[in-house]
């Protein structure tokens, strides 16, 4: 008997994509640590057996979720950077593209910061580490390019500035998740980023 009698049959890739999407939706509503494969299956109208036909374990699902996040996020950031007229404009476009991406996928910060998942899966922890270090290196590279062009202070520690850039995003996500009825992520990002630009600019005022 079919595991999914009332469901449209999907190809393997489509079903894996659906499992990833549903897992992120569940993570947006409940604690990441509490999500079970039964929750995933129930949300899709499937049995756990149907889920395990596509992933060998729950850890494998979470790893696939983070691989999906990496692919989508890097694509969004790459497209934003490519539209920049100079390194600082690219930094700004990437910042707000990242903010928009998180606003559209609110579960992602929870997955990234879940000590439970990281402790269970060394592969997941390694993937998250690679994402963060790669992102930081890209931001630092743009800051160094801005220094070369005279758009950023030459005495600036590019690595530290990149860490601050990423920390701003993480801090805003945490702050607005707590103060959700009082502040929005987009509004706080719009207030915060000009301060960062002013801090790294070689002269007073923000980058035009």
XYZ file of C-alpha atoms in Angstrom:
208
model
C 0.000 0.000 0.000
C 1.240 3.484 -0.788
C 2.564 5.643 2.068
C 0.839 8.671 0.548
C -2.513 7.642 -0.977
C -3.974 11.139 -1.099
C -0.816 12.959 -2.118
C 0.394 13.783 -5.568
C 3.423 11.677 -6.355
C 6.573 13.750 -6.587
C 9.992 12.909 -7.949
C 12.760 12.210 -5.441
C 14.310 15.669 -5.772
C 10.929 17.381 -5.412
C 10.057 15.347 -2.331
C 13.434 16.091 -0.723
C 12.858 19.797 -1.417
C 9.424 19.576 0.183
C 10.831 17.882 3.293
C 13.448 20.632 3.610
C 10.842 23.365 3.158
C 8.456 21.842 5.694
C 11.270 21.359 8.203
C 12.105 25.065 7.975
C 8.442 25.955 8.392
C 8.252 23.828 11.523
C 11.441 25.405 12.881
C 9.856 28.835 12.496
C 7.029 27.799 14.839
C 8.642 25.566 17.433
C 11.941 24.734 19.081
C 14.392 23.163 16.661
C 15.364 20.579 19.272
C 11.753 19.384 19.592
C 11.034 18.753 15.905
C 10.628 15.061 15.122
C 10.439 13.169 11.859
C 6.835 12.403 12.837
C 6.157 16.162 12.898
C 7.698 16.469 9.437
C 5.711 13.557 8.060
C 2.450 14.754 9.586
C 2.904 18.260 8.167
C 3.153 16.740 4.691
C 0.468 14.095 5.108
C 3.025 11.302 4.820
C 4.280 8.487 7.032
C 7.698 8.500 8.665
C 8.607 5.669 6.318
C 8.037 7.963 3.356
C 10.352 10.564 4.895
C 13.073 7.998 5.550
C 12.934 6.830 1.945
C 14.511 10.179 1.059
C 16.781 10.736 4.081
C 18.475 8.045 6.175
C 18.154 9.978 9.451
C 16.937 13.197 11.047
C 20.519 14.456 11.148
C 20.702 13.964 7.389
C 17.584 16.107 7.001
C 19.091 18.939 9.022
C 22.311 18.720 7.035
C 20.291 18.958 3.808
C 18.422 21.948 5.258
C 21.692 23.768 5.905
C 23.028 22.868 2.448
C 19.813 24.324 1.015
C 20.316 27.491 3.080
C 23.927 27.821 1.941
C 23.012 27.478 -1.720
C 20.113 29.931 -1.572
C 21.824 32.485 0.660
C 25.069 32.557 -1.305
C 23.057 32.942 -4.493
C 21.122 35.882 -3.073
C 24.266 37.542 -1.730
C 26.190 36.976 -4.951
C 23.434 38.549 -7.013
C 23.252 41.525 -4.656
C 27.017 42.078 -4.717
C 27.122 41.891 -8.509
C 24.771 44.871 -8.692
C 27.022 47.073 -6.551
C 28.583 50.064 -8.245
C 31.565 49.913 -5.851
C 32.644 47.770 -2.868
C 30.677 49.778 -0.303
C 27.538 49.679 -2.401
C 28.040 45.929 -2.766
C 28.349 45.615 1.025
C 25.148 47.552 1.513
C 23.233 45.522 -1.059
C 24.450 42.273 0.502
C 23.471 43.455 3.977
C 19.882 44.219 3.032
C 19.615 41.135 0.822
C 20.652 39.051 3.827
C 18.122 40.832 6.032
C 15.365 40.172 3.471
C 16.414 36.527 3.205
C 16.148 36.043 6.970
C 12.811 37.864 7.074
C 11.531 35.394 4.491
C 13.025 32.388 6.309
C 12.824 33.195 10.051
C 13.799 29.664 11.074
C 17.317 29.938 9.655
C 18.910 31.769 12.628
C 17.449 29.144 14.967
C 19.028 26.350 12.948
C 22.358 28.146 12.694
C 22.533 28.743 16.443
C 21.168 25.416 17.663
C 23.766 23.898 19.958
C 21.652 20.741 20.031
C 22.030 20.224 16.288
C 25.687 21.173 16.242
C 26.419 18.778 19.075
C 24.634 15.903 17.353
C 26.114 16.419 13.913
C 29.799 17.273 13.399
C 29.093 17.483 9.662
C 26.452 20.154 10.257
C 28.753 22.094 12.573
C 31.526 21.955 9.971
C 29.171 23.181 7.254
C 27.982 26.110 9.367
C 31.604 26.970 10.174
C 32.500 26.963 6.480
C 29.531 29.190 5.648
C 30.420 31.749 8.314
C 34.141 31.831 7.560
C 33.517 32.090 3.824
C 31.014 34.889 4.329
C 33.394 36.732 6.642
C 36.235 36.405 4.134
C 34.049 37.808 1.362
C 33.041 40.818 3.436
C 36.650 41.447 4.480
C 37.693 41.297 0.830
C 35.153 43.941 -0.141
C 36.308 46.146 2.714
C 39.928 45.826 1.554
C 38.801 46.708 -1.982
C 37.081 49.780 -0.551
C 40.302 50.744 1.244
C 42.267 50.430 -2.017
C 39.794 52.775 -3.706
C 39.897 55.292 -0.861
C 36.318 54.518 0.149
C 37.202 53.126 3.589
C 39.713 54.090 6.253
C 43.155 52.690 5.542
C 43.764 52.053 9.263
C 40.715 49.823 9.439
C 41.105 46.172 10.441
C 39.157 44.577 7.585
C 38.719 41.298 9.416
C 37.346 42.994 12.532
C 35.031 45.127 10.406
C 33.737 41.992 8.661
C 33.094 40.363 12.047
C 31.170 43.469 13.117
C 29.179 43.425 9.852
C 28.007 39.857 10.452
C 27.499 40.558 14.142
C 25.134 43.401 13.275
C 22.898 40.999 11.387
C 22.985 38.412 14.161
C 22.306 41.057 16.793
C 19.399 42.555 14.890
C 17.838 39.129 14.415
C 18.104 38.391 18.140
C 16.853 41.812 19.166
C 13.826 41.849 16.887
C 12.917 38.266 17.780
C 12.618 39.398 21.402
C 11.036 42.793 20.690
C 8.882 41.543 17.834
C 5.889 43.708 18.735
C 8.002 46.848 19.028
C 10.642 46.591 16.306
C 10.923 45.098 12.846
C 14.025 43.615 11.298
C 13.852 45.757 8.152
C 13.386 49.018 10.058
C 16.200 48.328 12.501
C 18.526 47.302 9.663
C 17.793 50.575 7.869
C 18.709 52.515 11.024
C 21.824 50.501 11.801
C 23.722 50.096 8.548
C 24.399 53.829 7.966
C 26.203 53.860 11.332
C 28.477 51.059 10.115
C 29.200 52.956 6.885
C 29.986 56.114 8.804
C 32.375 54.211 11.056
C 34.439 52.792 8.184
C 34.324 55.828 5.884
C 37.578 57.831 5.666
C 35.770 61.141 6.245
C 32.748 62.205 8.234
C 29.376 61.397 6.758
C 28.076 58.306 5.058
C 29.051 56.972 1.686
C 26.936 58.652 -1.009
